[in-house]
PDB file of C-alpha atoms in Angstrom:
ATOM      1  CA  MET A   1     124.314  99.912  67.252  1.00  0.00           C
ATOM      2  CA  PHE A   2     121.375  97.882  65.740  1.00  0.00           C
ATOM      3  CA  SER A   3     117.624  99.006  64.333  1.00  0.00           C
ATOM      4  CA  PHE A   4     114.491  97.288  64.306  1.00  0.00           C
ATOM      5  CA  SER A   5     112.975  96.184  60.616  1.00  0.00           C
ATOM      6  CA  TYR A   6     109.887  97.270  59.243  1.00  0.00           C
ATOM      7  CA  PRO A   7     108.182  96.365  56.181  1.00  0.00           C
ATOM      8  CA  ASP A   8     107.403 100.270  56.004  1.00  0.00           C
ATOM      9  CA  ALA A   9     111.069 101.331  56.445  1.00  0.00           C
ATOM     10  CA  GLU A  10     114.610 101.459  54.206  1.00  0.00           C
ATOM     11  CA  SER A  11     117.775 101.381  55.820  1.00  0.00           C
ATOM     12  CA  CYS A  12     120.193 104.527  55.399  1.00  0.00           C
ATOM     13  CA  VAL A  13     123.601 103.959  57.052  1.00  0.00           C
ATOM     14  CA  GLY A  14     122.927 100.966  59.023  1.00  0.00           C
ATOM     15  CA  LEU A  15     119.925 102.882  60.756  1.00  0.00           C
ATOM     16  CA  THR A  16     116.290 102.638  59.956  1.00  0.00           C
ATOM     17  CA  VAL A  17     114.123 105.456  57.763  1.00  0.00           C
ATOM     18  CA  PRO A  18     111.001 105.308  59.165  1.00  0.00           C
ATOM     19  CA  MET A  19     107.797 106.056  56.441  1.00  0.00           C
ATOM     20  CA  GLU A  20     105.299 105.417  58.990  1.00  0.00           C
ATOM     21  CA  ASN A  21     104.982 107.928  62.319  1.00  0.00           C
ATOM     22  CA  VAL A  22     107.405 106.479  65.090  1.00  0.00           C
ATOM     23  CA  ALA A  23     106.917 109.326  67.786  1.00  0.00           C
ATOM     24  CA  THR A  24     103.828 107.356  69.012  1.00  0.00           C
ATOM     25  CA  ILE A  25     103.293 105.261  72.098  1.00  0.00           C
ATOM     26  CA  ALA A  26     102.865 102.037  70.297  1.00  0.00           C
ATOM     27  CA  ASP A  27     106.184 102.581  69.429  1.00  0.00           C
ATOM     28  CA  CYS A  28     107.977 102.974  72.231  1.00  0.00           C
ATOM     29  CA  ALA A  29     108.283 106.828  71.847  1.00  0.00           C
ATOM     30  CA  SER A  30     107.805 109.330  75.135  1.00  0.00           C
ATOM     31  CA  VAL A  31     107.790 112.896  76.444  1.00  0.00           C
ATOM     32  CA  ILE A  32     110.737 113.021  78.559  1.00  0.00           C
ATOM     33  CA  GLU A  33     110.794 117.060  78.999  1.00  0.00           C
ATOM     34  CA  GLY A  34     107.741 119.373  79.538  1.00  0.00           C
ATOM     35  CA  VAL A  35     104.719 119.211  81.538  1.00  0.00           C
ATOM     36  CA  SER A  36     100.992 117.975  80.331  1.00  0.00           C
ATOM     37  CA  ARG A  37      97.917 116.865  82.389  1.00  0.00           C
ATOM     38  CA  SER A  38      98.637 113.313  81.155  1.00  0.00           C
ATOM     39  CA  ARG A  39     101.581 111.901  79.922  1.00  0.00           C
ATOM     40  CA  ASN A  40     102.742 111.450  76.204  1.00  0.00           C
ATOM     41  CA  ALA A  41      99.586 113.435  75.559  1.00  0.00           C
ATOM     42  CA  LEU A  42     101.444 114.731  72.789  1.00  0.00           C
ATOM     43  CA  LEU A  43     102.245 111.199  70.957  1.00  0.00           C
ATOM     44  CA  ASN A  44      99.009 109.998  71.210  1.00  0.00           C
ATOM     45  CA  GLY A  45      97.578 110.874  67.739  1.00  0.00           C
ATOM     46  CA  ASP A  46      94.767 112.962  69.082  1.00  0.00           C
ATOM     47  CA  THR A  47      94.557 115.920  67.088  1.00  0.00           C
ATOM     48  CA  LYS A  48      91.075 117.347  67.455  1.00  0.00           C
ATOM     49  CA  ASN A  49      90.154 117.199  71.174  1.00  0.00           C
ATOM     50  CA  TYR A  50      91.948 120.322  73.332  1.00  0.00           C
ATOM     51  CA  ASP A  51      91.169 123.117  74.353  1.00  0.00           C
ATOM     52  CA  TRP A  52      92.277 125.993  77.130  1.00  0.00           C
ATOM     53  CA  ASP A  53      92.844 123.495  79.830  1.00  0.00           C
ATOM     54  CA  SER A  54      93.752 120.186  78.135  1.00  0.00           C
ATOM     55  CA  GLY A  55      94.930 118.172  75.250  1.00  0.00           C
ATOM     56  CA  TYR A  56      98.599 120.139  74.808  1.00  0.00           C
ATOM     57  CA  THR A  57     102.268 119.754  76.315  1.00  0.00           C
ATOM     58  CA  CYS A  58     104.314 122.924  77.199  1.00  0.00           C
ATOM     59  CA  HIS A  59     107.112 124.587  78.958  1.00  0.00           C
ATOM     60  CA  GLN A  60     107.926 127.895  80.553  1.00  0.00           C
ATOM     61  CA  LEU A  61     109.873 130.394  77.834  1.00  0.00           C
ATOM     62  CA  GLY A  62     113.327 130.975  78.812  1.00  0.00           C
ATOM     63  CA  SER A  63     113.335 127.421  80.335  1.00  0.00           C
ATOM     64  CA  GLY A  64     113.422 124.023  79.701  1.00  0.00           C
ATOM     65  CA  ALA A  65     111.590 122.472  76.463  1.00  0.00           C
ATOM     66  CA  ILE A  66     109.770 119.813  74.914  1.00  0.00           C
ATOM     67  CA  VAL A  67     111.920 116.812  74.805  1.00  0.00           C
ATOM     68  CA  VAL A  68     110.617 113.771  72.694  1.00  0.00           C
ATOM     69  CA  GLN A  69     112.376 110.324  72.803  1.00  0.00           C
ATOM     70  CA  LEU A  70     112.465 107.914  70.120  1.00  0.00           C
ATOM     71  CA  ALA A  71     112.793 104.498  70.539  1.00  0.00           C
ATOM     72  CA  GLN A  72     116.085 104.178  68.781  1.00  0.00           C
ATOM     73  CA  PRO A  73     118.170 106.325  66.580  1.00  0.00           C
ATOM     74  CA  TYR A  74     116.603 106.733  63.347  1.00  0.00           C
ATOM     75  CA  MET A  75     117.274 108.525  60.552  1.00  0.00           C
ATOM     76  CA  ILE A  76     114.859 111.471  59.730  1.00  0.00           C
ATOM     77  CA  GLY A  77     114.511 114.174  57.634  1.00  0.00           C
ATOM     78  CA  SER A  78     110.892 115.699  58.975  1.00  0.00           C
ATOM     79  CA  ILE A  79     108.910 116.257  61.396  1.00  0.00           C
ATOM     80  CA  ARG A  80     105.424 117.960  62.023  1.00  0.00           C
ATOM     81  CA  LEU A  81     103.773 119.892  65.402  1.00  0.00           C
ATOM     82  CA  LEU A  82     100.656 121.673  65.925  1.00  0.00           C
ATOM     83  CA  LEU A  83     100.710 124.437  67.586  1.00  0.00           C
ATOM     84  CA  TRP A  84      98.003 125.106  70.304  1.00  0.00           C
ATOM     85  CA  ASP A  85      95.584 127.180  68.086  1.00  0.00           C
ATOM     86  CA  CYS A  86      92.405 128.134  69.959  1.00  0.00           C
ATOM     87  CA  ASP A  87      92.960 131.730  69.671  1.00  0.00           C
ATOM     88  CA  ASP A  88      94.717 134.190  66.908  1.00  0.00           C
ATOM     89  CA  ARG A  89      97.988 133.895  69.204  1.00  0.00           C
ATOM     90  CA  SER A  90     101.247 132.865  67.450  1.00  0.00           C
ATOM     91  CA  TYR A  91     103.991 131.180  68.372  1.00  0.00           C
ATOM     92  CA  SER A  92     108.256 131.296  67.620  1.00  0.00           C
ATOM     93  CA  TYR A  93     110.517 128.320  68.245  1.00  0.00           C
ATOM     94  CA  TYR A  94     113.369 125.990  66.862  1.00  0.00           C
ATOM     95  CA  VAL A  95     113.974 122.358  66.879  1.00  0.00           C
ATOM     96  CA  GLU A  96     117.015 120.639  67.696  1.00  0.00           C
ATOM     97  CA  VAL A  97     117.814 116.972  67.152  1.00  0.00           C
ATOM     98  CA  SER A  98     120.417 114.825  68.814  1.00  0.00           C
ATOM     99  CA  THR A  99     121.445 110.876  69.114  1.00  0.00           C
ATOM    100  CA  ASN A 100     122.527 111.136  72.978  1.00  0.00           C
ATOM    101  CA  GLN A 101     121.420 114.576  74.177  1.00  0.00           C
ATOM    102  CA  GLN A 102     125.115 116.065  74.565  1.00  0.00           C
ATOM    103  CA  GLN A 103     125.927 117.159  71.322  1.00  0.00           C
ATOM    104  CA  TRP A 104     122.603 119.121  69.162  1.00  0.00           C
ATOM    105  CA  THR A 105     122.120 120.060  65.718  1.00  0.00           C
ATOM    106  CA  MET A 106     119.748 122.648  65.073  1.00  0.00           C
ATOM    107  CA  VAL A 107     117.088 121.850  62.205  1.00  0.00           C
ATOM    108  CA  ALA A 108     114.413 124.358  62.521  1.00  0.00           C
ATOM    109  CA  ASP A 109     115.114 128.386  63.084  1.00  0.00           C
ATOM    110  CA  ARG A 110     111.576 129.922  63.580  1.00  0.00           C
ATOM    111  CA  THR A 111     112.524 132.201  66.414  1.00  0.00           C
ATOM    112  CA  LYS A 112     112.117 135.144  64.093  1.00  0.00           C
ATOM    113  CA  VAL A 113     108.553 134.207  62.505  1.00  0.00           C
ATOM    114  CA  SER A 114     105.051 134.247  63.690  1.00  0.00           C
ATOM    115  CA  CYS A 115     103.726 130.837  63.610  1.00  0.00           C
ATOM    116  CA  LYS A 116     100.710 129.426  64.166  1.00  0.00           C
ATOM    117  CA  SER A 117      98.903 125.760  64.182  1.00  0.00           C
ATOM    118  CA  TRP A 118     100.238 122.949  61.738  1.00  0.00           C
ATOM    119  CA  GLN A 119     104.046 123.449  61.607  1.00  0.00           C
ATOM    120  CA  SER A 120     106.048 121.200  58.701  1.00  0.00           C
ATOM    121  CA  VAL A 121     109.650 121.056  59.450  1.00  0.00           C
ATOM    122  CA  THR A 122     112.087 119.406  56.651  1.00  0.00           C
ATOM    123  CA  PHE A 123     115.664 119.305  57.107  1.00  0.00           C
ATOM    124  CA  GLU A 124     118.544 116.632  55.941  1.00  0.00           C
ATOM    125  CA  ARG A 125     117.931 113.188  56.726  1.00  0.00           C
ATOM    126  CA  GLN A 126     119.932 112.733  60.003  1.00  0.00           C
ATOM    127  CA  PRO A 127     120.488 110.205  62.101  1.00  0.00           C
ATOM    128  CA  ALA A 128     118.428 111.118  65.726  1.00  0.00           C
ATOM    129  CA  SER A 129     116.601 109.241  68.774  1.00  0.00           C
ATOM    130  CA  PHE A 130     115.886 113.071  70.476  1.00  0.00           C
ATOM    131  CA  ILE A 131     113.938 115.668  69.182  1.00  0.00           C
ATOM    132  CA  ARG A 132     113.797 119.239  71.735  1.00  0.00           C
ATOM    133  CA  ILE A 133     111.251 121.702  70.825  1.00  0.00           C
ATOM    134  CA  VAL A 134     111.932 125.075  72.454  1.00  0.00           C
ATOM    135  CA  GLY A 135     109.632 128.016  72.219  1.00  0.00           C
ATOM    136  CA  THR A 136     111.104 131.342  72.431  1.00  0.00           C
ATOM    137  CA  HIS A 137     107.853 133.587  71.764  1.00  0.00           C
ATOM    138  CA  ASN A 138     103.958 133.388  72.614  1.00  0.00           C
ATOM    139  CA  THR A 139     101.946 136.696  71.754  1.00  0.00           C
ATOM    140  CA  ALA A 140      99.497 135.739  74.696  1.00  0.00           C
ATOM    141  CA  ASN A 141     101.648 134.811  77.434  1.00  0.00           C
ATOM    142  CA  GLU A 142     105.180 133.361  78.764  1.00  0.00           C
ATOM    143  CA  VAL A 143     104.442 129.363  77.891  1.00  0.00           C
ATOM    144  CA  PHE A 144     105.166 127.251  74.628  1.00  0.00           C
ATOM    145  CA  HIS A 145     102.004 125.037  74.015  1.00  0.00           C
ATOM    146  CA  CYS A 146     102.407 121.874  71.519  1.00  0.00           C
ATOM    147  CA  VAL A 147      99.243 119.680  70.633  1.00  0.00           C
ATOM    148  CA  HIS A 148     100.560 117.384  68.514  1.00  0.00           C
ATOM    149  CA  PHE A 149     103.885 115.934  67.494  1.00  0.00           C
ATOM    150  CA  GLU A 150     104.863 113.452  64.608  1.00  0.00           C
ATOM    151  CA  CYS A 151     108.185 112.216  62.931  1.00  0.00           C
ATOM    152  CA  PRO A 152     108.656 111.861  60.159  1.00  0.00           C
ATOM    153  CA  GLU A 153     105.675 114.274  58.800  1.00  0.00           C
ATOM    154  CA  GLN A 154     102.889 111.960  57.744  1.00  0.00           C
ATOM    155  CA  GLN A 155     102.094 113.235  53.959  1.00  0.00           C
ATOM    156  CA  SER A 156      98.623 110.981  53.815  1.00  0.00           C
ATOM    157  CA  SER A 157      96.929 113.810  56.042  1.00  0.00           C
ATOM    158  CA  GLN A 158      98.889 117.026  54.401  1.00  0.00           C
ATOM    159  CA  LYS A 159      95.417 117.539  52.397  1.00  0.00           C
ATOM    160  CA  GLU A 160      93.210 117.178  55.362  1.00  0.00           C
ATOM    161  CA  GLU A 161      95.224 119.775  57.957  1.00  0.00           C
ATOM    162  CA  SER A 162      96.848 123.131  56.660  1.00  0.00           C
ATOM    163  CA  SER A 163     100.884 123.651  57.346  1.00  0.00           C
ATOM    164  CA  GLU A 164     103.375 126.554  57.724  1.00  0.00           C
ATOM    165  CA  GLU A 165     105.909 126.297  54.883  1.00  0.00           C
ATOM    166  CA  SER A 166     109.101 124.044  55.824  1.00  0.00           C
ATOM    167  CA  GLY A 167     112.284 125.621  57.500  1.00  0.00           C
ATOM    168  CA  PRO A 168     115.623 125.347  57.203  1.00  0.00           C
ATOM    169  CA  GLY A 169     116.588 122.259  57.005  1.00  0.00           C
ATOM    170  CA  GLU A 170      98.187 113.084  86.848  1.00  0.00           C
ATOM    171  CA  PRO A 171     100.224 115.856  85.674  1.00  0.00           C
ATOM    172  CA  SER A 172     103.261 114.297  83.524  1.00  0.00           C
ATOM    173  CA  LEU A 173     106.994 116.038  84.834  1.00  0.00           C
ATOM    174  CA  ALA A 174     109.798 114.737  82.929  1.00  0.00           C
ATOM    175  CA  GLY A 175     113.426 116.833  82.763  1.00  0.00           C
ATOM    176  CA  PRO A 176     113.620 119.109  85.005  1.00  0.00           C
ATOM    177  CA  GLN A 177     111.324 119.384  87.714  1.00  0.00           C
ATOM    178  CA  LEU A 178     108.741 122.049  86.269  1.00  0.00           C
ATOM    179  CA  ASP A 179     105.741 122.565  88.170  1.00  0.00           C
ATOM    180  CA  PRO A 180     102.737 122.666  86.485  1.00  0.00           C
ATOM    181  CA  HIS A 181     100.858 124.614  89.357  1.00  0.00           C
ATOM    182  CA  ALA A 182     102.937 127.399  87.916  1.00  0.00           C
ATOM    183  CA  LEU A 183     102.834 127.523  84.212  1.00  0.00           C
ATOM    184  CA  GLN A 184      99.950 129.286  82.683  1.00  0.00           C
ATOM    185  CA  ALA A 185      97.470 127.804  80.393  1.00  0.00           C
ATOM    186  CA  PRO A 186      96.997 129.273  76.998  1.00  0.00           C
ATOM    187  CA  GLY A 187      94.210 131.459  78.216  1.00  0.00           C
ATOM    188  CA  GLY A 188      96.709 132.878  80.884  1.00  0.00           C
ATOM    189  CA  SER A 189      95.258 130.986  83.951  1.00  0.00           C
ATOM    190  CA  SER A 190      97.509 128.393  86.089  1.00  0.00           C
ATOM    191  CA  LEU A 191      97.560 125.217  85.133  1.00  0.00           C
ATOM    192  CA  PRO A 192      94.359 123.845  86.766  1.00  0.00           C
ATOM    193  CA  SER A 193      95.608 120.676  89.077  1.00  0.00           C
ATOM    194  CA  SER A 194      92.935 118.259  88.329  1.00  0.00           C
ATOM    195  CA  PRO A 195      91.851 116.723  84.714  1.00  0.00           C
ATOM    196  CA  GLY A 196      88.502 117.208  85.860  1.00  0.00           C
ATOM    197  CA  SER A 197      88.419 121.064  86.086  1.00  0.00           C
ATOM    198  CA  ALA A 198      85.779 122.759  83.969  1.00  0.00           C
ATOM    199  CA  SER A 199      86.884 124.032  80.710  1.00  0.00           C
ATOM    200  CA  ARG A 200      86.574 127.779  79.303  1.00  0.00           C
ATOM    201  CA  SER A 201      85.846 126.529  76.243  1.00  0.00           C
ATOM    202  CA  PRO A 202      84.480 123.441  73.661  1.00  0.00           C
ATOM    203  CA  ASN A 203      87.216 121.236  72.594  1.00  0.00           C
ATOM    204  CA  ARG A 204      88.120 122.706  69.281  1.00  0.00           C
ATOM    205  CA  GLN A 205      87.210 120.573  66.165  1.00  0.00           C
ATOM    206  CA  HIS A 206      89.306 120.356  63.040  1.00  0.00           C
ATOM    207  CA  GLN A 207      88.242 119.184  59.838  1.00  0.00           C
TER     208      GLN A 207
END
């Protein structure tokens, strides 16, 4: 096992402890399970340009998940999510981490909590190269929608974005062959087949 050396990271038990977000395309992270209009939209850093038809990654409740693979195992102790929030709906979910996709450790259980918009999740630092987000409830329909994912949580943006309290501790298809046409957009319609389809509402702009 090895770890890359970064000037903004420290070492812990032979693994890198990243200070900056490593769940980015530039850092070779990828979304290996989940459905979206554009591959790795969850990791592109865009937290402003999303609407009813694009800018999010989703999965059917009760089937599958959204899974992010990092470039290597890291020692991580926090993540941050942006749940789709262009209306007043709320979601419930849980988060698990793994180094091998065989043994998973739950690091956040928000299955009995109504969650909206930004979600901060902190937990005991541990090795992880896979992060699995599993939606369990949506007050509007049967699909879980996530706009942005970062790992570890970036404190520099906390004053600019609202967040929840930390918990315990071509269409892109990955993992199980999910059909984007069978999934619902947040507004309840089927996920459109063309990225050029007209949106029913303007892009959500966050301050």
